[in-house]
Structure formats: structure tokens, C-alpha cells
Amino acid sequence: MLMESDSPVSKKSRLVHSADCAMEEASSNAVGVNPSLHWTQWQILDSILPTGGFAHSYGLEAAMQSRMVNNQEDLRLFVIQVLENTGSLLLPFVYCASKSPDAAAWVKLDQLLEATLTNEVGRKASTSQGSALLRVAASVFTEIQALQDLRRTFLGSKSVSFHHAPIFGLICGLVGFDSETAQRAYMFVTMRDVFSAATRLNLIGPLAASVLQHQVASDAERMVQKWRDRDVAEASQTAPLLDALQGCHAYMFSRLFCS
């Protein structure tokens, strides 16, 4: 369920100073009612938000060109593997960033993920989407001063890379998502973007993609329950073949997506 607060703007307009992602969430997140907050939270998941996610296929384009994904059933299995890998590798960063939306803790998470992602294509995709997400969030949610401060402090800084998972978790925490919803939202956005890429690559039609997305939802929830609430020390790569495929994307002669 979504967390609510008496005054989400004022209570989330500053960063909570704590580096421990295991700390209890602020009680201000858990009380009060402000229906207008839901509109902000839902907008984070809206495909119209120009965060650049639709410029990336998560390795699907390379998988298709290598003939590893050829039909709808292959796509279903591919999406499940992407969700598994996302849950094991990136969900801990979303969890820790959303649990404690603090600038110092976020910087450490960003730097750790920069060192963890060895796939150059995937790493560039992550930083591209993350920096775009922060830029859009700071421009749209102007009432959340912490986003303005974050962008002003770190924009152009070489100390951070703005990786997507930790910045997504941080923003979710600032707009009032509880940590469980933030993790589920990240998995949903990942699944949505892969199916969008599949339709743009003409692997599947929009209606069939919607049907398949609904069918895969139970698998997505299973991945969330399997990998949720884990510390970044437990982050791991569970689908190295996907990582290798995405790394091959830069060497393709003809490509539609950035990754």
C-alpha cells in the first residue's frame, strides 16, 4: 500500500540524514491523509514522463539479432529473466535509497553501483536514465525542495554517476512511497519498458504485449517477494548471459535502441 502523510511536501522537502538503509522509516510517512500525494506518486510510473526508459531495450534487441528471442514464448522467458536479474542486482539499491532518502547515503549507493556494473552498455544506460529521471523530477515536482538541492549540489559533479536504481529509490522515498511499493514500482517500470521495446521491434503487437504483460505479472510479484528488502551487500548477478547480450549491443551494425 502507498504511504501517506499529513504534509508530504514539507516533510519530504529535506533529506533525512542517515546512512543506514535498515533504519525504520520516518513515522511521518505512515500517518495522515493527503490524496493529492497519490497523483504525484502515480506520475512517477507514467510512461509520459520523459525519463528516457523507452530508448533502451534491456538487451532485447541484441537477443533478437542473436536469434535467442524469436517469438512470444521466448519473449516471456526473456522478460522473466530480466526481472530476476533486476530483482537480484538492482532492487537492493532501490530499497536502500527509498528506505533512507539521504544525500550522503545515496552518493555511496551510486558509487557502489558504478563499481558493480562492469557491462559498459548497461552502465551507460543506467546513468543516462538516472540523470534524466532526476532532471525531470526536479523540474516537475518543484514543491520538493530536496530534489532541487540534490540537482544543484551534484549536477556536473564527478563524484556521482546518477545510476537509475538508487535515484529512482531516492525519488520514490521523497514523494512518499514506502520501500515495498518503491521496489514493486521499479520492477513494473522495468517490465513495462521491455514490453514497449518488443512492440517497437515488431516482435509482438500492442494488444498481445498487454496480454503477455498481465500473464507475467504473477512472475514479477514472485521476483519482488524473492528479492525485496535486501541490503546492497547481497546484490548479485543471476543472469550473466543477459549481461553479455547487452554488452554486445554496442557492436551491432544496425540498432534501434541505445542498449
PDB file of C-alpha atoms in Angstrom:
ATOM      1  CA  MET A   1       0.000   0.000   0.000  1.00  0.00           C
ATOM      2  CA  LEU A   2       1.058   3.613  -0.552  1.00  0.00           C
ATOM      3  CA  MET A   3       2.396   5.528   2.424  1.00  0.00           C
ATOM      4  CA  GLU A   4       0.629   8.786   3.217  1.00  0.00           C
ATOM      5  CA  SER A   5       1.489  11.859   5.271  1.00  0.00           C
ATOM      6  CA  ASP A   6      -0.140  14.980   6.694  1.00  0.00           C
ATOM      7  CA  SER A   7       2.047  17.291   4.647  1.00  0.00           C
ATOM      8  CA  PRO A   8       4.188  15.329   2.183  1.00  0.00           C
ATOM      9  CA  VAL A   9       5.775  18.408   0.693  1.00  0.00           C
ATOM     10  CA  SER A  10       7.036  19.911   3.946  1.00  0.00           C
ATOM     11  CA  LYS A  11       8.019  16.593   5.479  1.00  0.00           C
ATOM     12  CA  LYS A  12       9.794  15.397   2.359  1.00  0.00           C
ATOM     13  CA  SER A  13      11.336  18.745   1.389  1.00  0.00           C
ATOM     14  CA  ARG A  14      14.568  17.895   3.194  1.00  0.00           C
ATOM     15  CA  LEU A  15      16.769  14.831   3.066  1.00  0.00           C
ATOM     16  CA  VAL A  16      16.776  12.597   6.100  1.00  0.00           C
ATOM     17  CA  HIS A  17      20.358  12.401   7.366  1.00  0.00           C
ATOM     18  CA  SER A  18      21.046   8.712   7.895  1.00  0.00           C
ATOM     19  CA  ALA A  19      23.257   6.297   6.003  1.00  0.00           C
ATOM     20  CA  ASP A  20      21.740   3.128   7.403  1.00  0.00           C
ATOM     21  CA  CYS A  21      19.301   1.652   4.882  1.00  0.00           C
ATOM     22  CA  ALA A  22      17.968  -0.657   7.587  1.00  0.00           C
ATOM     23  CA  MET A  23      16.669   2.202   9.735  1.00  0.00           C
ATOM     24  CA  GLU A  24      12.944   2.424  10.423  1.00  0.00           C
ATOM     25  CA  GLU A  25      11.072   4.636   8.018  1.00  0.00           C
ATOM     26  CA  ALA A  26      10.127   8.031   9.375  1.00  0.00           C
ATOM     27  CA  SER A  27       6.832   7.969  11.217  1.00  0.00           C
ATOM     28  CA  SER A  28       5.706  10.981   9.187  1.00  0.00           C
ATOM     29  CA  ASN A  29       5.395   8.643   6.210  1.00  0.00           C
ATOM     30  CA  ALA A  30       2.908   6.445   7.984  1.00  0.00           C
ATOM     31  CA  VAL A  31       0.271   8.838   9.275  1.00  0.00           C
ATOM     32  CA  GLY A  32      -2.211  11.316   7.899  1.00  0.00           C
ATOM     33  CA  VAL A  33      -4.070  11.545   4.628  1.00  0.00           C
ATOM     34  CA  ASN A  34      -3.304  13.680   1.626  1.00  0.00           C
ATOM     35  CA  PRO A  35      -4.980  12.330  -1.530  1.00  0.00           C
ATOM     36  CA  SER A  36      -3.072  14.773  -3.752  1.00  0.00           C
ATOM     37  CA  LEU A  37       0.120  12.844  -2.969  1.00  0.00           C
ATOM     38  CA  HIS A  38      -1.198   9.867  -4.922  1.00  0.00           C
ATOM     39  CA  TRP A  39      -1.188  11.887  -8.140  1.00  0.00           C
ATOM     40  CA  THR A  40       2.495  12.631  -7.672  1.00  0.00           C
ATOM     41  CA  GLN A  41       3.275   9.002  -6.921  1.00  0.00           C
ATOM     42  CA  TRP A  42       1.345   7.703  -9.917  1.00  0.00           C
ATOM     43  CA  GLN A  43       3.098  10.176 -12.207  1.00  0.00           C
ATOM     44  CA  ILE A  44       6.423   8.540 -11.359  1.00  0.00           C
ATOM     45  CA  LEU A  45       5.128   5.410 -13.140  1.00  0.00           C
ATOM     46  CA  ASP A  46       3.505   7.235 -16.049  1.00  0.00           C
ATOM     47  CA  SER A  47       5.054   6.411 -19.409  1.00  0.00           C
ATOM     48  CA  ILE A  48       4.591  10.037 -20.474  1.00  0.00           C
ATOM     49  CA  LEU A  49       7.295  11.112 -18.011  1.00  0.00           C
ATOM     50  CA  PRO A  50      10.311  11.693 -20.322  1.00  0.00           C
ATOM     51  CA  THR A  51      12.957   9.753 -18.419  1.00  0.00           C
ATOM     52  CA  GLY A  52      14.486   8.019 -21.433  1.00  0.00           C
ATOM     53  CA  GLY A  53      13.473   4.491 -20.467  1.00  0.00           C
ATOM     54  CA  PHE A  54      11.954   3.814 -23.866  1.00  0.00           C
ATOM     55  CA  ALA A  55      15.331   4.406 -25.520  1.00  0.00           C
ATOM     56  CA  HIS A  56      16.572   1.134 -24.055  1.00  0.00           C
ATOM     57  CA  SER A  57      15.574  -2.462 -24.766  1.00  0.00           C
ATOM     58  CA  TYR A  58      17.383  -4.043 -21.783  1.00  0.00           C
ATOM     59  CA  GLY A  59      19.292  -6.282 -24.186  1.00  0.00           C
ATOM     60  CA  LEU A  60      16.199  -7.441 -26.101  1.00  0.00           C
ATOM     61  CA  GLU A  61      17.349  -6.023 -29.423  1.00  0.00           C
ATOM     62  CA  ALA A  62      20.680  -7.844 -29.166  1.00  0.00           C
ATOM     63  CA  ALA A  63      18.883 -11.024 -28.091  1.00  0.00           C
ATOM     64  CA  MET A  64      16.671 -10.836 -31.163  1.00  0.00           C
ATOM     65  CA  GLN A  65      19.564 -10.246 -33.533  1.00  0.00           C
ATOM     66  CA  SER A  66      21.430 -13.172 -31.994  1.00  0.00           C
ATOM     67  CA  ARG A  67      18.298 -15.326 -32.550  1.00  0.00           C
ATOM     68  CA  MET A  68      17.898 -16.059 -28.863  1.00  0.00           C
ATOM     69  CA  VAL A  69      14.459 -14.410 -28.788  1.00  0.00           C
ATOM     70  CA  ASN A  70      12.326 -15.285 -31.798  1.00  0.00           C
ATOM     71  CA  ASN A  71       8.713 -15.474 -30.684  1.00  0.00           C
ATOM     72  CA  GLN A  72       6.232 -14.669 -27.937  1.00  0.00           C
ATOM     73  CA  GLU A  73       7.248 -17.559 -25.699  1.00  0.00           C
ATOM     74  CA  ASP A  74      10.904 -16.580 -25.989  1.00  0.00           C
ATOM     75  CA  LEU A  75       9.919 -13.040 -25.042  1.00  0.00           C
ATOM     76  CA  ARG A  76       8.049 -14.268 -21.972  1.00  0.00           C
ATOM     77  CA  LEU A  77      11.083 -16.193 -20.757  1.00  0.00           C
ATOM     78  CA  PHE A  78      13.362 -13.255 -21.559  1.00  0.00           C
ATOM     79  CA  VAL A  79      11.231 -10.846 -19.520  1.00  0.00           C
ATOM     80  CA  ILE A  80      11.188 -13.230 -16.548  1.00  0.00           C
ATOM     81  CA  GLN A  81      14.988 -13.455 -16.686  1.00  0.00           C
ATOM     82  CA  VAL A  82      15.274  -9.662 -16.863  1.00  0.00           C
ATOM     83  CA  LEU A  83      13.025  -9.339 -13.825  1.00  0.00           C
ATOM     84  CA  GLU A  84      15.019 -11.963 -11.935  1.00  0.00           C
ATOM     85  CA  ASN A  85      18.274 -10.181 -12.681  1.00  0.00           C
ATOM     86  CA  THR A  86      16.775  -6.783 -11.871  1.00  0.00           C
ATOM     87  CA  GLY A  87      15.493  -8.092  -8.564  1.00  0.00           C
ATOM     88  CA  SER A  88      18.785  -9.659  -7.522  1.00  0.00           C
ATOM     89  CA  LEU A  89      21.114  -6.908  -8.729  1.00  0.00           C
ATOM     90  CA  LEU A  90      19.239  -3.595  -8.644  1.00  0.00           C
ATOM     91  CA  LEU A  91      16.349  -3.959  -6.216  1.00  0.00           C
ATOM     92  CA  PRO A  92      18.667  -3.715  -3.173  1.00  0.00           C
ATOM     93  CA  PHE A  93      19.788  -0.276  -4.371  1.00  0.00           C
ATOM     94  CA  VAL A  94      16.179   0.843  -4.806  1.00  0.00           C
ATOM     95  CA  TYR A  95      15.331  -0.491  -1.354  1.00  0.00           C
ATOM     96  CA  CYS A  96      18.199   1.188   0.480  1.00  0.00           C
ATOM     97  CA  ALA A  97      17.720   4.519  -1.289  1.00  0.00           C
ATOM     98  CA  SER A  98      13.955   4.598  -0.666  1.00  0.00           C
ATOM     99  CA  LYS A  99      14.241   3.427   2.936  1.00  0.00           C
ATOM    100  CA  SER A 100      16.530   6.284   3.855  1.00  0.00           C
ATOM    101  CA  PRO A 101      16.269   9.165   1.331  1.00  0.00           C
ATOM    102  CA  ASP A 102      19.509  10.825   2.349  1.00  0.00           C
ATOM    103  CA  ALA A 103      22.055  12.535   0.082  1.00  0.00           C
ATOM    104  CA  ALA A 104      25.150  11.035   1.718  1.00  0.00           C
ATOM    105  CA  ALA A 105      23.715   7.514   1.675  1.00  0.00           C
ATOM    106  CA  TRP A 106      22.590   7.948  -1.942  1.00  0.00           C
ATOM    107  CA  VAL A 107      26.085   9.007  -3.042  1.00  0.00           C
ATOM    108  CA  LYS A 108      27.545   5.841  -1.526  1.00  0.00           C
ATOM    109  CA  LEU A 109      24.918   3.701  -3.247  1.00  0.00           C
ATOM    110  CA  ASP A 110      25.570   5.394  -6.577  1.00  0.00           C
ATOM    111  CA  GLN A 111      29.315   4.897  -6.295  1.00  0.00           C
ATOM    112  CA  LEU A 112      28.887   1.255  -5.301  1.00  0.00           C
ATOM    113  CA  LEU A 113      26.642   0.547  -8.280  1.00  0.00           C
ATOM    114  CA  GLU A 114      29.122   2.294 -10.568  1.00  0.00           C
ATOM    115  CA  ALA A 115      31.762  -0.159  -9.393  1.00  0.00           C
ATOM    116  CA  THR A 116      29.386  -3.121  -9.605  1.00  0.00           C
ATOM    117  CA  LEU A 117      28.206  -2.693 -13.201  1.00  0.00           C
ATOM    118  CA  THR A 118      31.007  -3.992 -15.400  1.00  0.00           C
ATOM    119  CA  ASN A 119      28.911  -4.017 -18.575  1.00  0.00           C
ATOM    120  CA  GLU A 120      29.694  -0.702 -20.282  1.00  0.00           C
ATOM    121  CA  VAL A 121      26.449  -0.628 -22.255  1.00  0.00           C
ATOM    122  CA  GLY A 122      24.323  -1.355 -19.208  1.00  0.00           C
ATOM    123  CA  ARG A 123      26.281   1.110 -17.104  1.00  0.00           C
ATOM    124  CA  LYS A 124      25.786   3.936 -19.601  1.00  0.00           C
ATOM    125  CA  ALA A 125      22.087   3.099 -19.913  1.00  0.00           C
ATOM    126  CA  SER A 126      21.723   3.232 -16.131  1.00  0.00           C
ATOM    127  CA  THR A 127      23.406   6.629 -15.797  1.00  0.00           C
ATOM    128  CA  SER A 128      21.525   8.046 -18.780  1.00  0.00           C
ATOM    129  CA  GLN A 129      18.141   7.060 -17.365  1.00  0.00           C
ATOM    130  CA  GLY A 130      19.060   8.082 -13.837  1.00  0.00           C
ATOM    131  CA  SER A 131      20.256  11.563 -14.745  1.00  0.00           C
ATOM    132  CA  ALA A 132      17.176  12.067 -16.939  1.00  0.00           C
ATOM    133  CA  LEU A 133      14.899  10.943 -14.113  1.00  0.00           C
ATOM    134  CA  LEU A 134      16.428  13.417 -11.664  1.00  0.00           C
ATOM    135  CA  ARG A 135      16.232  16.249 -14.195  1.00  0.00           C
ATOM    136  CA  VAL A 136      12.565  15.535 -14.895  1.00  0.00           C
ATOM    137  CA  ALA A 137      11.634  15.009 -11.237  1.00  0.00           C
ATOM    138  CA  ALA A 138      13.316  18.256 -10.186  1.00  0.00           C
ATOM    139  CA  SER A 139      11.510  20.108 -12.978  1.00  0.00           C
ATOM    140  CA  VAL A 140       8.081  18.578 -12.332  1.00  0.00           C
ATOM    141  CA  PHE A 141       7.947  18.179  -8.554  1.00  0.00           C
ATOM    142  CA  THR A 142       9.138  21.695  -7.763  1.00  0.00           C
ATOM    143  CA  GLU A 143       7.480  21.621  -4.330  1.00  0.00           C
ATOM    144  CA  ILE A 144      10.009  19.030  -3.130  1.00  0.00           C
ATOM    145  CA  GLN A 145      12.985  21.218  -2.266  1.00  0.00           C
ATOM    146  CA  ALA A 146      15.246  18.214  -1.673  1.00  0.00           C
ATOM    147  CA  LEU A 147      15.176  17.405  -5.392  1.00  0.00           C
ATOM    148  CA  GLN A 148      16.222  20.945  -6.270  1.00  0.00           C
ATOM    149  CA  ASP A 149      19.017  20.805  -3.714  1.00  0.00           C
ATOM    150  CA  LEU A 150      20.193  17.424  -4.955  1.00  0.00           C
ATOM    151  CA  ARG A 151      20.373  18.529  -8.556  1.00  0.00           C
ATOM    152  CA  ARG A 152      22.048  21.835  -7.705  1.00  0.00           C
ATOM    153  CA  THR A 153      24.626  20.158  -5.469  1.00  0.00           C
ATOM    154  CA  PHE A 154      25.612  17.255  -7.699  1.00  0.00           C
ATOM    155  CA  LEU A 155      24.880  18.390 -11.242  1.00  0.00           C
ATOM    156  CA  GLY A 156      28.211  18.363 -13.064  1.00  0.00           C
ATOM    157  CA  SER A 157      29.905  16.634 -10.156  1.00  0.00           C
ATOM    158  CA  LYS A 158      32.320  13.841 -10.994  1.00  0.00           C
ATOM    159  CA  SER A 159      31.708  12.148  -7.659  1.00  0.00           C
ATOM    160  CA  VAL A 160      28.351  10.662  -8.733  1.00  0.00           C
ATOM    161  CA  SER A 161      27.050   8.969 -11.890  1.00  0.00           C
ATOM    162  CA  PHE A 162      23.275   9.196 -11.252  1.00  0.00           C
ATOM    163  CA  HIS A 163      22.567   5.493 -11.701  1.00  0.00           C
ATOM    164  CA  HIS A 164      18.897   4.769 -12.250  1.00  0.00           C
ATOM    165  CA  ALA A 165      18.135   2.311  -9.425  1.00  0.00           C
ATOM    166  CA  PRO A 166      19.364   4.403  -6.474  1.00  0.00           C
ATOM    167  CA  ILE A 167      17.994   7.685  -7.866  1.00  0.00           C
ATOM    168  CA  PHE A 168      14.638   6.000  -8.514  1.00  0.00           C
ATOM    169  CA  GLY A 169      14.548   4.743  -4.943  1.00  0.00           C
ATOM    170  CA  LEU A 170      15.568   8.135  -3.578  1.00  0.00           C
ATOM    171  CA  ILE A 171      12.862   9.971  -5.519  1.00  0.00           C
ATOM    172  CA  CYS A 172      10.251   7.394  -4.517  1.00  0.00           C
ATOM    173  CA  GLY A 173      11.177   7.949  -0.889  1.00  0.00           C
ATOM    174  CA  LEU A 174      10.907  11.704  -1.255  1.00  0.00           C
ATOM    175  CA  VAL A 175       7.460  11.592  -2.869  1.00  0.00           C
ATOM    176  CA  GLY A 176       6.088   9.309  -0.163  1.00  0.00           C
ATOM    177  CA  PHE A 177       6.344   5.751  -1.440  1.00  0.00           C
ATOM    178  CA  ASP A 178       7.027   3.150   1.215  1.00  0.00           C
ATOM    179  CA  SER A 179      10.024   0.940   0.451  1.00  0.00           C
ATOM    180  CA  GLU A 180       7.967  -2.077  -0.626  1.00  0.00           C
ATOM    181  CA  THR A 181       5.927  -0.059  -3.111  1.00  0.00           C
ATOM    182  CA  ALA A 182       9.095   1.583  -4.444  1.00  0.00           C
ATOM    183  CA  GLN A 183      10.613  -1.832  -5.151  1.00  0.00           C
ATOM    184  CA  ARG A 184       7.453  -3.101  -6.826  1.00  0.00           C
ATOM    185  CA  ALA A 185       7.259   0.105  -8.879  1.00  0.00           C
ATOM    186  CA  TYR A 186      10.818  -0.383 -10.123  1.00  0.00           C
ATOM    187  CA  MET A 187      10.049  -3.901 -11.271  1.00  0.00           C
ATOM    188  CA  PHE A 188       6.900  -2.668 -13.001  1.00  0.00           C
ATOM    189  CA  VAL A 189       8.775   0.076 -14.863  1.00  0.00           C
ATOM    190  CA  THR A 190      11.393  -2.451 -15.988  1.00  0.00           C
ATOM    191  CA  MET A 191       8.762  -4.908 -17.226  1.00  0.00           C
ATOM    192  CA  ARG A 192       6.801  -2.134 -18.957  1.00  0.00           C
ATOM    193  CA  ASP A 193       9.859  -0.863 -20.822  1.00  0.00           C
ATOM    194  CA  VAL A 194      10.873  -4.318 -22.086  1.00  0.00           C
ATOM    195  CA  PHE A 195       7.394  -4.946 -23.490  1.00  0.00           C
ATOM    196  CA  SER A 196       7.422  -1.493 -25.062  1.00  0.00           C
ATOM    197  CA  ALA A 197      10.735  -2.339 -26.746  1.00  0.00           C
ATOM    198  CA  ALA A 198       9.265  -5.624 -28.001  1.00  0.00           C
ATOM    199  CA  THR A 199       6.399  -3.801 -29.730  1.00  0.00           C
ATOM    200  CA  ARG A 200       8.732  -1.242 -31.304  1.00  0.00           C
ATOM    201  CA  LEU A 201      10.897  -4.082 -32.599  1.00  0.00           C
ATOM    202  CA  ASN A 202       7.773  -5.698 -34.124  1.00  0.00           C
ATOM    203  CA  LEU A 203       8.316  -8.854 -32.146  1.00  0.00           C
ATOM    204  CA  ILE A 204       4.784  -8.614 -30.754  1.00  0.00           C
ATOM    205  CA  GLY A 205       1.753  -6.405 -31.215  1.00  0.00           C
ATOM    206  CA  PRO A 206       0.486  -3.913 -28.611  1.00  0.00           C
ATOM    207  CA  LEU A 207      -2.552  -5.998 -27.660  1.00  0.00           C
ATOM    208  CA  ALA A 208      -0.574  -9.227 -27.405  1.00  0.00           C
ATOM    209  CA  ALA A 209       2.066  -7.374 -25.385  1.00  0.00           C
ATOM    210  CA  SER A 210      -0.601  -6.193 -22.929  1.00  0.00           C
ATOM    211  CA  VAL A 211      -1.952  -9.712 -22.574  1.00  0.00           C
ATOM    212  CA  LEU A 212       1.528 -11.113 -22.017  1.00  0.00           C
ATOM    213  CA  GLN A 213       2.369  -8.384 -19.510  1.00  0.00           C
ATOM    214  CA  HIS A 214      -0.699  -9.329 -17.498  1.00  0.00           C
ATOM    215  CA  GLN A 215       0.294 -13.003 -17.609  1.00  0.00           C
ATOM    216  CA  VAL A 216       3.839 -12.250 -16.453  1.00  0.00           C
ATOM    217  CA  ALA A 217       2.597 -10.111 -13.543  1.00  0.00           C
ATOM    218  CA  SER A 218       2.474 -13.120 -11.219  1.00  0.00           C
ATOM    219  CA  ASP A 219       6.117 -13.902 -12.055  1.00  0.00           C
ATOM    220  CA  ALA A 220       7.026 -10.273 -11.411  1.00  0.00           C
ATOM    221  CA  GLU A 221       5.372 -10.382  -7.999  1.00  0.00           C
ATOM    222  CA  ARG A 222       7.201 -13.607  -7.222  1.00  0.00           C
ATOM    223  CA  MET A 223      10.503 -11.866  -8.037  1.00  0.00           C
ATOM    224  CA  VAL A 224       9.606  -8.937  -5.809  1.00  0.00           C
ATOM    225  CA  GLN A 225       8.858 -11.228  -2.890  1.00  0.00           C
ATOM    226  CA  LYS A 226      12.013 -13.214  -3.532  1.00  0.00           C
ATOM    227  CA  TRP A 227      14.420 -10.278  -3.702  1.00  0.00           C
ATOM    228  CA  ARG A 228      12.764  -7.473  -1.730  1.00  0.00           C
ATOM    229  CA  ASP A 229      14.239  -5.772   1.342  1.00  0.00           C
ATOM    230  CA  ARG A 230      17.811  -6.910   0.756  1.00  0.00           C
ATOM    231  CA  ASP A 231      20.889  -4.894   1.588  1.00  0.00           C
ATOM    232  CA  VAL A 232      23.245  -3.918  -1.236  1.00  0.00           C
ATOM    233  CA  ALA A 233      25.803  -6.325   0.223  1.00  0.00           C
ATOM    234  CA  GLU A 234      23.554  -9.100  -1.108  1.00  0.00           C
ATOM    235  CA  ALA A 235      23.235  -7.681  -4.641  1.00  0.00           C
ATOM    236  CA  SER A 236      24.245 -10.253  -7.238  1.00  0.00           C
ATOM    237  CA  GLN A 237      24.102 -11.041 -10.944  1.00  0.00           C
ATOM    238  CA  THR A 238      21.804 -14.016 -11.612  1.00  0.00           C
ATOM    239  CA  ALA A 239      21.647 -13.890 -15.424  1.00  0.00           C
ATOM    240  CA  PRO A 240      25.174 -13.377 -16.795  1.00  0.00           C
ATOM    241  CA  LEU A 241      24.028 -14.307 -20.302  1.00  0.00           C
ATOM    242  CA  LEU A 242      21.736 -11.273 -20.352  1.00  0.00           C
ATOM    243  CA  ASP A 243      24.643  -9.108 -19.270  1.00  0.00           C
ATOM    244  CA  ALA A 244      26.764 -10.496 -22.092  1.00  0.00           C
ATOM    245  CA  LEU A 245      23.990  -9.963 -24.644  1.00  0.00           C
ATOM    246  CA  GLN A 246      23.505  -6.372 -23.616  1.00  0.00           C
ATOM    247  CA  GLY A 247      27.247  -5.817 -23.837  1.00  0.00           C
ATOM    248  CA  CYS A 248      27.120  -6.938 -27.480  1.00  0.00           C
ATOM    249  CA  HIS A 249      24.604  -4.222 -28.307  1.00  0.00           C
ATOM    250  CA  ALA A 250      27.294  -1.632 -28.995  1.00  0.00           C
ATOM    251  CA  TYR A 251      28.825  -3.851 -31.680  1.00  0.00           C
ATOM    252  CA  MET A 252      25.670  -4.362 -33.721  1.00  0.00           C
ATOM    253  CA  PHE A 253      25.767  -2.858 -37.214  1.00  0.00           C
ATOM    254  CA  SER A 254      22.159  -1.743 -37.137  1.00  0.00           C
ATOM    255  CA  ARG A 255      20.236  -0.900 -33.950  1.00  0.00           C
ATOM    256  CA  LEU A 256      17.138   0.996 -32.899  1.00  0.00           C
ATOM    257  CA  PHE A 257      17.811   1.300 -29.166  1.00  0.00           C
ATOM    258  CA  CYS A 258      20.685   2.704 -27.138  1.00  0.00           C
ATOM    259  CA  SER A 259      21.031  -0.522 -25.166  1.00  0.00           C
TER     260      SER A 259
END
